[in-house]
Coordinates of N, CA and C in Angstrom, one line a residue:
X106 N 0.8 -1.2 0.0 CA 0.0 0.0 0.0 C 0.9 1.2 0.0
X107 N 0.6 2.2 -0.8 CA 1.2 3.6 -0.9 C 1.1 4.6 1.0
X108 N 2.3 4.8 0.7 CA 2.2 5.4 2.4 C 2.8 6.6 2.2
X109 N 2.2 7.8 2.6 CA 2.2 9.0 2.3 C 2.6 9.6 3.2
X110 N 3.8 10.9 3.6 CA 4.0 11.8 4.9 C 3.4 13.0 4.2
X111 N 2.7 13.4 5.5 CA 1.9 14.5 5.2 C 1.9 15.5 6.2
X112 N 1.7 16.8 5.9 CA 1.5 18.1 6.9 C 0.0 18.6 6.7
X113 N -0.6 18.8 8.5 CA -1.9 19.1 8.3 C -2.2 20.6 9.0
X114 N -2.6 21.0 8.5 CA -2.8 22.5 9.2 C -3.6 22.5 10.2
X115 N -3.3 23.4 11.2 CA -4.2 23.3 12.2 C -4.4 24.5 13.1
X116 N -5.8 24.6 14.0 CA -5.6 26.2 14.7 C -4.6 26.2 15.2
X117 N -3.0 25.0 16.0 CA -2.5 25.7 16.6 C -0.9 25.3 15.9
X118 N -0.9 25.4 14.7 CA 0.3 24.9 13.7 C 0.3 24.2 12.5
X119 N 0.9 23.0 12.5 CA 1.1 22.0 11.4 C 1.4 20.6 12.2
X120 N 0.6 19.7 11.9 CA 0.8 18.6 12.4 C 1.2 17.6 11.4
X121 N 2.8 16.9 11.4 CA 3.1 15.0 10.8 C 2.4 14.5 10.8
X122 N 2.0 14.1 9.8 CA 0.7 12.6 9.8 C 1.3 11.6 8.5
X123 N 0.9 10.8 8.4 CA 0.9 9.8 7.2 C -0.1 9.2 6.8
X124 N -0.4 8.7 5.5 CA -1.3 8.6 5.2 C -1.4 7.0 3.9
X125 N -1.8 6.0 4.7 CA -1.7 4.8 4.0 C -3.3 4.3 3.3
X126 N -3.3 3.9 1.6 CA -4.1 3.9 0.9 C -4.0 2.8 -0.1
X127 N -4.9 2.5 -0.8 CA -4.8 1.3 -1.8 C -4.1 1.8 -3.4
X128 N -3.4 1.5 -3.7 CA -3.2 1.2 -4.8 C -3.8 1.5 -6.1
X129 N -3.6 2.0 -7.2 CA -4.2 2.3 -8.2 C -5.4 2.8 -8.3
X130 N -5.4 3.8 -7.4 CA -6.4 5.2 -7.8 C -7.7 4.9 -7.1
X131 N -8.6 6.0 -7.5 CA -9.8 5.4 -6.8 C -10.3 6.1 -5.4
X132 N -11.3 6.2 -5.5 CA -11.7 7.1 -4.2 C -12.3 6.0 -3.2
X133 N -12.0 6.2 -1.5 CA -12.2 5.5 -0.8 C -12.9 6.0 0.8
X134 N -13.2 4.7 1.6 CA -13.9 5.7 2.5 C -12.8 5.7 3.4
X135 N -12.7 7.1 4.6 CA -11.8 7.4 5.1 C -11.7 6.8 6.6
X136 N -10.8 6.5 7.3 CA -10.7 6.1 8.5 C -9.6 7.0 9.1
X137 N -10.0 7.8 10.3 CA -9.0 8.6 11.2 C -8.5 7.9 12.3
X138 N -7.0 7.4 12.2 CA -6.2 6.2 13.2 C -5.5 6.7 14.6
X139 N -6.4 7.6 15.4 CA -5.0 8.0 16.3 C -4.4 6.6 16.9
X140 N -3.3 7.6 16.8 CA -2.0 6.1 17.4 C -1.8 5.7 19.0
X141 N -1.3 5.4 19.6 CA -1.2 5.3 21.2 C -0.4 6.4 21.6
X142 N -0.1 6.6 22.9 CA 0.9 7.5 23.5 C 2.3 7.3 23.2
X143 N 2.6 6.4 22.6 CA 4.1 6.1 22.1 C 4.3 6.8 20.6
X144 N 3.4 6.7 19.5 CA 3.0 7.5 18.4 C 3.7 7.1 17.5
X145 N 3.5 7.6 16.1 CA 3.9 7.2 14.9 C 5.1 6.8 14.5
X146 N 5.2 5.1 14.4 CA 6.2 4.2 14.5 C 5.9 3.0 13.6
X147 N 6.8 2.3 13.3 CA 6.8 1.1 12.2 C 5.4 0.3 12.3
X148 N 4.9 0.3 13.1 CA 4.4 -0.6 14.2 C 2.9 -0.3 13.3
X149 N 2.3 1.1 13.5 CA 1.2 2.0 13.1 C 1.3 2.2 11.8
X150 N 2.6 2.2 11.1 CA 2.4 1.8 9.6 C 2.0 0.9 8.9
X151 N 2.5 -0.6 9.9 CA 1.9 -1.8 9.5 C 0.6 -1.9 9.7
X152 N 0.0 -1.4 10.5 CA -1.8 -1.8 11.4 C -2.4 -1.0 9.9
X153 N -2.2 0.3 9.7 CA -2.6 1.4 8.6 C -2.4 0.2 7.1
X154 N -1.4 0.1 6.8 CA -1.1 -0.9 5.6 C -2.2 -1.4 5.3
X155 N -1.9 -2.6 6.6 CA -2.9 -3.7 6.6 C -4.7 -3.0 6.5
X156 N -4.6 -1.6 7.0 CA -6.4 -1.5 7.1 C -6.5 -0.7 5.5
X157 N -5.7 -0.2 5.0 CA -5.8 0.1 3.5 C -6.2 -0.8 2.5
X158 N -5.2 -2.3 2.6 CA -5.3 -3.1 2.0 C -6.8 -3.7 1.7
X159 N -7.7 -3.1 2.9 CA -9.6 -3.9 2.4 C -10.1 -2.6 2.1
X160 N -9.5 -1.4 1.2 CA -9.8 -0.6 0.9 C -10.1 1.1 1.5
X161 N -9.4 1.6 2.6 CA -9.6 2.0 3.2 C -8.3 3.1 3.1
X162 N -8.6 4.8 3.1 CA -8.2 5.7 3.1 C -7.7 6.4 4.5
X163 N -6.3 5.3 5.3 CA -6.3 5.4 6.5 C -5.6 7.2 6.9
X164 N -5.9 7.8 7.5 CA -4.8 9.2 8.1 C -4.2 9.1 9.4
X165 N -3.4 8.9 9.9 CA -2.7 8.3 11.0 C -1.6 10.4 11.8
X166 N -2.5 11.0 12.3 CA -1.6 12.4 12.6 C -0.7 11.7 14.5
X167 N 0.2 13.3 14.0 CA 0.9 13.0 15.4 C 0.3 13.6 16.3
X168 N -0.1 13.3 17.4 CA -1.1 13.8 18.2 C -0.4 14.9 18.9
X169 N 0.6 14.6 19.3 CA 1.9 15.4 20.0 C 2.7 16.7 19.4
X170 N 2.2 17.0 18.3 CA 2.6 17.6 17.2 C 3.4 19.1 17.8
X171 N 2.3 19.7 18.7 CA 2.8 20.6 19.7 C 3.9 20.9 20.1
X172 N 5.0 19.6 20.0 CA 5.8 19.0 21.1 C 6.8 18.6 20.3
X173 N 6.7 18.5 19.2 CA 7.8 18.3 18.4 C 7.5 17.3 17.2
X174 N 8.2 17.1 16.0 CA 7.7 16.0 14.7 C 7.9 14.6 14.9
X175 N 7.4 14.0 14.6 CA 8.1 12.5 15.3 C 9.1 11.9 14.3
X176 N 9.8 11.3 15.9 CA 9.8 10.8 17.0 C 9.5 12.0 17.8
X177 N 8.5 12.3 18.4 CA 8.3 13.2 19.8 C 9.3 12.6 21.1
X178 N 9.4 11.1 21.3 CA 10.0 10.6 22.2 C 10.9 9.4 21.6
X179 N 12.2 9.5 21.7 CA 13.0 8.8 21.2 C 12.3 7.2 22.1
X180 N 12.1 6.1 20.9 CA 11.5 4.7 21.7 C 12.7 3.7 21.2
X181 N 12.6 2.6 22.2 CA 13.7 1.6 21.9 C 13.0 1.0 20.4
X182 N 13.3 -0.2 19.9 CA 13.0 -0.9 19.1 C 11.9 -1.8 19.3
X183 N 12.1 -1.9 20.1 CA 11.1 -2.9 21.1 C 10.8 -2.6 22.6
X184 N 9.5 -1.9 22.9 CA 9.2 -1.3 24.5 C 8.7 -2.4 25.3
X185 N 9.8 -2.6 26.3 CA 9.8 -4.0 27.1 C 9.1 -3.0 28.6
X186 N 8.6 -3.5 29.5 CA 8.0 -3.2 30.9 C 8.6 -2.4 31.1
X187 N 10.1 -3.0 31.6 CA 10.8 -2.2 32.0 C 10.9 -0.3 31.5
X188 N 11.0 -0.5 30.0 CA 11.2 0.9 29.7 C 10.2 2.1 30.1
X189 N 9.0 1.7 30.2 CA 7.4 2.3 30.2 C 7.9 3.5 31.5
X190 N 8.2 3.2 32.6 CA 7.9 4.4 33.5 C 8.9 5.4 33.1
X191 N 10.0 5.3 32.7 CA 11.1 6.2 31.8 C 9.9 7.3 30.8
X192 N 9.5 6.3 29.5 CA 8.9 6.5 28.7 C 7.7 7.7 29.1
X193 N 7.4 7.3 30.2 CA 5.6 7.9 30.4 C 6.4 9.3 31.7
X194 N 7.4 9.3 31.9 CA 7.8 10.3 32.5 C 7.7 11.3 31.5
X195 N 8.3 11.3 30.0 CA 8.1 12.1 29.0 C 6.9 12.4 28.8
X196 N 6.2 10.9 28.7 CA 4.7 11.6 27.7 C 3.9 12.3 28.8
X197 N 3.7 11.9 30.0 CA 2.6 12.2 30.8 C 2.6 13.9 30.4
X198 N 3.5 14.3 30.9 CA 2.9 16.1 30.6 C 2.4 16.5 29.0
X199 N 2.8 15.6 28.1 CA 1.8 15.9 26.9 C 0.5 15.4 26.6
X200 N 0.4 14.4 27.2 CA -0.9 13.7 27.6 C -1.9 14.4 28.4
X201 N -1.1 15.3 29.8 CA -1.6 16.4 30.3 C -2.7 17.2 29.7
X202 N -1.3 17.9 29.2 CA -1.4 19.0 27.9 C -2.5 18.7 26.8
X203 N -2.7 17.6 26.4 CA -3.3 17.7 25.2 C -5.0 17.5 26.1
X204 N -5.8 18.9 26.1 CA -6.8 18.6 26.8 C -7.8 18.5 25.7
X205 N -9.4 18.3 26.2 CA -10.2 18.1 25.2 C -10.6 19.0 24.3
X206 N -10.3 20.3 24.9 CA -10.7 21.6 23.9 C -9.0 21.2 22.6
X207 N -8.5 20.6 23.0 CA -7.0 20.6 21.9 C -7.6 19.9 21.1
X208 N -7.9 18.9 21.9 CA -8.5 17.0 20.8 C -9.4 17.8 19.8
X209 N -10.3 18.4 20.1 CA -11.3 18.2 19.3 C -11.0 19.6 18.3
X210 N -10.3 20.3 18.4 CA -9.9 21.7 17.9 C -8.9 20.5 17.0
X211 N -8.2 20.0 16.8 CA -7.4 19.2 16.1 C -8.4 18.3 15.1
X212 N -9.0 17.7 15.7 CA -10.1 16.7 15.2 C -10.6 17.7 14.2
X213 N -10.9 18.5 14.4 CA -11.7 19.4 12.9 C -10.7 19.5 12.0
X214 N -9.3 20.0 12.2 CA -8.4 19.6 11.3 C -8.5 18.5 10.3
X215 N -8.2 17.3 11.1 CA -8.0 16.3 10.7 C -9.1 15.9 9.6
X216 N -10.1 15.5 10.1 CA -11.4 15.4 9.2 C -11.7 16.5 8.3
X217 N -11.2 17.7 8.6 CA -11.5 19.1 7.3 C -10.1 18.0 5.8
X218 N -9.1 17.6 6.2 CA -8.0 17.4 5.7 C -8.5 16.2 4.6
X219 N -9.7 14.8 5.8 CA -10.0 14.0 4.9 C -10.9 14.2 4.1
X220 N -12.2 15.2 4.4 CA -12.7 15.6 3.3 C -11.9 16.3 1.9
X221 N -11.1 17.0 2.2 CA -10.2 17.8 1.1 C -9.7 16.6 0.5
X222 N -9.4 15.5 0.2 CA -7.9 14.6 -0.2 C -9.0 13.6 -1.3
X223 N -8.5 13.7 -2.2 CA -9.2 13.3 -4.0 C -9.6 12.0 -4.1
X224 N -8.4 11.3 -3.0 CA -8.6 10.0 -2.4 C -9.6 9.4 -1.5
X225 N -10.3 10.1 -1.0 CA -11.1 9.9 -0.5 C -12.5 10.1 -0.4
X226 N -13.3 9.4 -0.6 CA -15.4 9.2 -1.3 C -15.8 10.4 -0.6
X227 N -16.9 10.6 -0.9 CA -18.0 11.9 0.3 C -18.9 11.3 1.4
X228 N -18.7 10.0 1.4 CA -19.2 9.2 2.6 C -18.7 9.3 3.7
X229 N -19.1 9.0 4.6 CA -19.2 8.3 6.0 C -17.7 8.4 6.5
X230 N -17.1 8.6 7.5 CA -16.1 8.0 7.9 C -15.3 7.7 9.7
X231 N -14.8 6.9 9.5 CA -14.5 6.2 10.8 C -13.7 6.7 11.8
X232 N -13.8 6.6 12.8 CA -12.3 7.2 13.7 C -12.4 6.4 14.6
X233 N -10.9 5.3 14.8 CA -10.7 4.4 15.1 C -9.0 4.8 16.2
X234 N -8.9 4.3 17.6 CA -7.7 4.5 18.4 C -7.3 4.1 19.2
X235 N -5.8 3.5 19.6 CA -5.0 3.1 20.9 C -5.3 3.8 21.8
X236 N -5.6 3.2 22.8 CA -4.4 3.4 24.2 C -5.6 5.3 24.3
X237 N -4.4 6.0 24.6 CA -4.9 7.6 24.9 C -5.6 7.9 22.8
X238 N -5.1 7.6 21.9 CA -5.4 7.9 21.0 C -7.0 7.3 20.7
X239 N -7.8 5.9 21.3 CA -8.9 5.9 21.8 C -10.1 7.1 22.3
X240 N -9.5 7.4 23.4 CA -10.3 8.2 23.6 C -10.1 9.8 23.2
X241 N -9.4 9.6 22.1 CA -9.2 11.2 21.4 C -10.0 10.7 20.3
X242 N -10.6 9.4 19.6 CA -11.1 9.0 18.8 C -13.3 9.2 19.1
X243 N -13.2 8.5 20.7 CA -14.4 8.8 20.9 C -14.6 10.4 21.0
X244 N -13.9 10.6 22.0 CA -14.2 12.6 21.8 C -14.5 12.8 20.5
X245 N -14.0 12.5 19.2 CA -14.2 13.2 17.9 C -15.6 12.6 17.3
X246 N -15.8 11.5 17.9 CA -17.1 10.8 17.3 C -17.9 11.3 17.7
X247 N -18.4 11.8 18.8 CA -19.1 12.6 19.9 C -19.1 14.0 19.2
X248 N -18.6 14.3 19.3 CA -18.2 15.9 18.3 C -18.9 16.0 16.8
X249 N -18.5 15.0 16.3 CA -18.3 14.9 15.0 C -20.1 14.0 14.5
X250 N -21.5 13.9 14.7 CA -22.4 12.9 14.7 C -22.6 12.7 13.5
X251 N -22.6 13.8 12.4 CA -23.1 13.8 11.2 C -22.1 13.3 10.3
X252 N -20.7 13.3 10.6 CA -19.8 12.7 10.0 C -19.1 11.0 10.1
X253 N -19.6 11.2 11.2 CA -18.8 9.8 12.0 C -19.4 8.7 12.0
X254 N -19.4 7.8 11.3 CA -20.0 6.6 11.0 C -19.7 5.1 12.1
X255 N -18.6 5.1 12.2 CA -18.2 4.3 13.2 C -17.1 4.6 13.9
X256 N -17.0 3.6 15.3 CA -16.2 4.2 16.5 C -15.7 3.2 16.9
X257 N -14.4 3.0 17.0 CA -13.9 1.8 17.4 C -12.1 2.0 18.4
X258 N -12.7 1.5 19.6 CA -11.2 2.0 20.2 C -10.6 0.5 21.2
X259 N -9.8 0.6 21.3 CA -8.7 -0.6 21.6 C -7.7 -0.1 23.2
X260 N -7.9 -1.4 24.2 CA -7.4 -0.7 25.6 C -7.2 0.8 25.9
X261 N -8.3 1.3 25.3 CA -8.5 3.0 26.0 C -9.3 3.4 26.9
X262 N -8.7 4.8 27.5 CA -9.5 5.2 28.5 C -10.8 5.9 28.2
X263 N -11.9 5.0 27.2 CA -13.2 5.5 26.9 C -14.2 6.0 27.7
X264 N -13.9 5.7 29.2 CA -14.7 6.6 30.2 C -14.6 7.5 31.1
X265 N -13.0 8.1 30.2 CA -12.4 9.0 31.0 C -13.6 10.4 30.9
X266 N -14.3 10.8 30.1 CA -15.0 11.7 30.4 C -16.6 11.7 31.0
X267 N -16.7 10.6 31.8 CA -17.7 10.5 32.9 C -18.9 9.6 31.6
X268 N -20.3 9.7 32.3 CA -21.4 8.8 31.8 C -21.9 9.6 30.9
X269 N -21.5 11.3 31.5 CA -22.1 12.2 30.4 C -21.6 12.2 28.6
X270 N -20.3 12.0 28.5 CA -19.4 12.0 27.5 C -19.8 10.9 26.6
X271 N -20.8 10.1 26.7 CA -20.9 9.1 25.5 C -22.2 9.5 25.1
X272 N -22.7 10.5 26.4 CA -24.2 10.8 25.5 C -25.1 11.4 24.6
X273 N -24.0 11.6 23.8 CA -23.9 12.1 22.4 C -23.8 11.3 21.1
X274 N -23.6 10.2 21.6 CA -22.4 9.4 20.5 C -23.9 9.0 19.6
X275 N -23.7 8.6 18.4 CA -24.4 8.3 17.3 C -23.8 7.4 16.4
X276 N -22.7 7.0 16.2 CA -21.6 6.2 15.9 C -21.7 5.0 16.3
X277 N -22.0 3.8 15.3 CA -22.0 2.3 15.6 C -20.4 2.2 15.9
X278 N -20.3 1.7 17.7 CA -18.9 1.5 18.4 C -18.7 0.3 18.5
X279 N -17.4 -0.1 18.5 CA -16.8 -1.3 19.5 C -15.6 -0.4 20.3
X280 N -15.9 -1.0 21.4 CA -14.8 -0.9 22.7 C -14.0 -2.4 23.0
X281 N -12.6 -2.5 22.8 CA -12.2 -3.6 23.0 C -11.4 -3.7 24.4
X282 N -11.4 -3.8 25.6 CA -10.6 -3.9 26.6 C -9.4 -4.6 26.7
X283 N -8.8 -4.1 27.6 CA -7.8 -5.6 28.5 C -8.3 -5.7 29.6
X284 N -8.1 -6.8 30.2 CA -8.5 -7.6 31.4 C -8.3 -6.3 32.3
X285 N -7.2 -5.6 32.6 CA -6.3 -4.8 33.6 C -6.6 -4.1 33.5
X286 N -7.5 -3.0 32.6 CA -7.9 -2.0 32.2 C -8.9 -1.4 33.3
X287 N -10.3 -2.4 33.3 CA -11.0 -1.6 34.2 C -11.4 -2.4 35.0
X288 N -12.5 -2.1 36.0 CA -13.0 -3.2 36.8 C -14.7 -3.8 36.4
X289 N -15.6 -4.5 36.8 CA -16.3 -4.9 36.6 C -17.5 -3.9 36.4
X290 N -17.5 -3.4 37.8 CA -18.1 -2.3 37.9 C -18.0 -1.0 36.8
X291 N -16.8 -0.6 36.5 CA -15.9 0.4 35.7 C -17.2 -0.2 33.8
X292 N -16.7 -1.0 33.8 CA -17.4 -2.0 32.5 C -18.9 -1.9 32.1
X293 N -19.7 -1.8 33.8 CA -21.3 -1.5 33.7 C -21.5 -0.1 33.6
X294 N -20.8 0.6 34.3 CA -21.1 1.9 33.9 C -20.6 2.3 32.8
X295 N -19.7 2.1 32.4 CA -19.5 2.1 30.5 C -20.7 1.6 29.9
X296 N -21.1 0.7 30.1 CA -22.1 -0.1 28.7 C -23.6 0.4 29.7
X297 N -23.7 0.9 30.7 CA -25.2 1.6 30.9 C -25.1 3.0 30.0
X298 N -23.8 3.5 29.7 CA -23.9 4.9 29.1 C -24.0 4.7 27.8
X299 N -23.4 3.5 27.4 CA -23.6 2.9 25.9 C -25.1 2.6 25.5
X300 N -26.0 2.6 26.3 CA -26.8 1.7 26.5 C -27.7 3.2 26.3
X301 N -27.6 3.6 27.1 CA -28.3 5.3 27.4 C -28.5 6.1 26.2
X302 N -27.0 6.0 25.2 CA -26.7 6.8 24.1 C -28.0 6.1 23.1
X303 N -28.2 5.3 22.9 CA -28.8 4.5 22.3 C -28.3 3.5 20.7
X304 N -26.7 3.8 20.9 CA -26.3 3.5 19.5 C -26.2 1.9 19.5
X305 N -25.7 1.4 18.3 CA -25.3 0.0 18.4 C -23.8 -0.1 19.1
X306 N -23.4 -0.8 20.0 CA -22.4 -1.2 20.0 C -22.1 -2.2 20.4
X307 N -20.6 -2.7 20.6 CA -20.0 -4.2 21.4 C -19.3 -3.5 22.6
X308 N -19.1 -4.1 23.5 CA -18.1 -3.6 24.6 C -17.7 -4.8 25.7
X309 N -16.2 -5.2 25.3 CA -15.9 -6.8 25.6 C -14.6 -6.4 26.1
X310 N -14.2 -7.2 27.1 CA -13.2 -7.6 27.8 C -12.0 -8.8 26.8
X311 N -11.2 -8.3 26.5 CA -10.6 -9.5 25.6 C -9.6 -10.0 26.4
X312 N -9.9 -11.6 26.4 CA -9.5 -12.6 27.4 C -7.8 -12.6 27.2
X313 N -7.2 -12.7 28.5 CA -5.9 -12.9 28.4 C -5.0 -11.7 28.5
X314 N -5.5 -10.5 28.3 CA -4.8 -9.4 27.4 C -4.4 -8.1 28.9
X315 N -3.2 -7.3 28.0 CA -2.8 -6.5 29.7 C -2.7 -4.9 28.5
X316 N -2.5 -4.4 29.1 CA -3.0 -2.6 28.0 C -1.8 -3.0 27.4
X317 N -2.2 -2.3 26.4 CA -1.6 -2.3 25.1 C -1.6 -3.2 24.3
X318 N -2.2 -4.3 24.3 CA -2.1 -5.6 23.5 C -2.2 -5.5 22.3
X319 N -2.7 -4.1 21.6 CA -2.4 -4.7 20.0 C -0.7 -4.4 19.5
X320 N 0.0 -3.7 20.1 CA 0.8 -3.5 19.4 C 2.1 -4.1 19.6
X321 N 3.0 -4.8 18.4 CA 3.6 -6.4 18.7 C 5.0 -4.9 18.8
X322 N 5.5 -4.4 19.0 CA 6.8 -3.7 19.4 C 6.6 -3.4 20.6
X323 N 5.6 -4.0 21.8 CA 5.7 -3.5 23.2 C 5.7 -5.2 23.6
X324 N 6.1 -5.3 25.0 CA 6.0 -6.6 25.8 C 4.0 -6.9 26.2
X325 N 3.3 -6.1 25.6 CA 2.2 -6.0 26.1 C 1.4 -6.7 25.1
X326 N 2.1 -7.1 24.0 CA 1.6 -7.7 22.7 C 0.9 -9.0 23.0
X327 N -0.3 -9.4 22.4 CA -1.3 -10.5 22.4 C -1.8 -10.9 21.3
X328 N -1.2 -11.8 19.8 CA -1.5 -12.0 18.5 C -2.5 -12.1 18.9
X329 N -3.4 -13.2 19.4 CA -4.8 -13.9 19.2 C -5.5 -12.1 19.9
X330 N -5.3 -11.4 20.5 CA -5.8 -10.4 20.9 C -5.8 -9.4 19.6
X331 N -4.8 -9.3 19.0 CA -4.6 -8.3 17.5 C -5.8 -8.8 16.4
X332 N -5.9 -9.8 16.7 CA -6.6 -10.8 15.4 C -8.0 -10.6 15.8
X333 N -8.5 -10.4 17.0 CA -9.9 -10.5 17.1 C -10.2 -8.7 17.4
X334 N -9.2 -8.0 17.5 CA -8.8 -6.2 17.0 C -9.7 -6.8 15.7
X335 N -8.9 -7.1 14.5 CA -9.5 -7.2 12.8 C -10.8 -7.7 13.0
X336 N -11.2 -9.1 13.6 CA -12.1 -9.4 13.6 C -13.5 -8.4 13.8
X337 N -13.2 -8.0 14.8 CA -14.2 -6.7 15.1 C -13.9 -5.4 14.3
X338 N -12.9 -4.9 13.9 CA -13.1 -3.6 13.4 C -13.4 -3.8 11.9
X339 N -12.7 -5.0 11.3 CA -12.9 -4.6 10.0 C -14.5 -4.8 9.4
X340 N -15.2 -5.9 10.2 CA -17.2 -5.8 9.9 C -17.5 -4.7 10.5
X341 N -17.0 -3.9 11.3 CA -18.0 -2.4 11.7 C -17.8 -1.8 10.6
X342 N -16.9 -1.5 10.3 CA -16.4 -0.5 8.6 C -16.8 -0.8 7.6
X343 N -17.0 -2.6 7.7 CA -17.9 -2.7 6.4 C -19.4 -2.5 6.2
X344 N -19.6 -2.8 7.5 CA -21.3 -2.3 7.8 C -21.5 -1.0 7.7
X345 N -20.4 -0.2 8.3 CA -21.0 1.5 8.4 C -20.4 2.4 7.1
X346 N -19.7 2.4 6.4 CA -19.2 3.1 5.6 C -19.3 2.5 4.4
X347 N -19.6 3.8 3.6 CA -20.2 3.4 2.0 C -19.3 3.5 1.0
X348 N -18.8 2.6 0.1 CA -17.6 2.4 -1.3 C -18.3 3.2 -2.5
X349 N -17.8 4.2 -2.7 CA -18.0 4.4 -4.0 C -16.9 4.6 -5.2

């Protein structure tokens, strides 16, 4: 798949993104990928690849952009346990920093960007995310009703903005967990607010799994966990979003 670096304008600069697509022309529907807190790495080019490859017009921005071009944080090759509290000493204050009035002041960016791009249909489109890039994904879905077709986020903190924060949503979601992630209770008040919103969605605990599990350059990696990631995202996309 053609994989594109790209600069996106925004109220508060220019943000790195890239941009992975199919092959020999053609307009497609679009998918907005925030990446996890560790951000745009070999790792998120392969996941993007792979989601272009079933036809999909993925945009993958640096979330951190504020903070420097990536690498925002220099990462090993492979992020073993050990490295993480090092690691999150850096990101935490941009993680801070990036509050919801940023997310979603960015988010018009991003989506103003996939409407503009020749490559991409006048349909429907998805916003799909790791880890903290999750819940910068549901914020935009929430935000975004008329645009946002489906909503799909992976070990994120999806209830970081209380029971009120989903009750907007309009977007056929899946929520995929880790075991570690939340608690039982944490889980019912998520899916009573899912439930409230009134939209379709899934919201499952994936067996075995510790945060981070989709991505195979961390110690937190879980194939059979990555594989039922595709299993679930790739039928919401094909159910919600229209090929032309």
């Amino acid at each position: 798949m053609p994989i594109k670096t790209l600069r996106i304008t925004t109220a508060d600069g220019q943000a790195d993104a890239f941009a992975a697509f199919p092959d020999g022309g053609g307009r497609h529907p679009g998918v907005l990928m925030y990446p996890d807190a560790f951000g745009i790495r070999p790792v998120l080019r392969e996941m993007a690849g792979y989601l272009a490859g079933h036809g999909y017009y993925v945009l993958v921005p640096n979330i951190f952009y504020r903070h420097g071009e990536t690498p925002v944080v220099e990462l090993p090759e492979h992020i073993r346990d050990e490295h993480r509290p090092a690691l999150f000493a850096q990101l935490m204050p941009m993680i801070e920093a990036h509050t919801a009035e940023r997310a979603l002041s960015d988010a018009d960016a991003y989506l103003d960007f996939l409407r503009s791009r020749p490559e991409v249909d006048g349909g429907p489109v998805a916003v799909t995310g790791y880890c903290f890039g999750g819940l910068l994904a549901a914020r935009t879905a929430v935000a975004h009703p008329d645009e946002v077709a489906a909503l799909a986020a992976f070990h994120a903190p999806v209830g970081a903005d209380g029971p009120d924060g989903l009750a907007k949503l309009t977007a056929e979601t899946h929520f995929g967990h880790a075991e570690g992630d939340l608690t039982p209770e944490a889980l019912d008040e998520l899916n009573r607010a899912l439930d409230a919103s009134g939209v379709d969605y899934t919201s499952e605990i994936y067996p075995g799994t510790v945060h981070g599990f989709t991505m195979s350059d961390t110690d937190a990696f879980n194939s059979a966990a990555l594989q039922l990631h595709w299993d679930r995202l790739l039928p919401l996309l094909g159910r919600t979003l229209t090929r032309n």
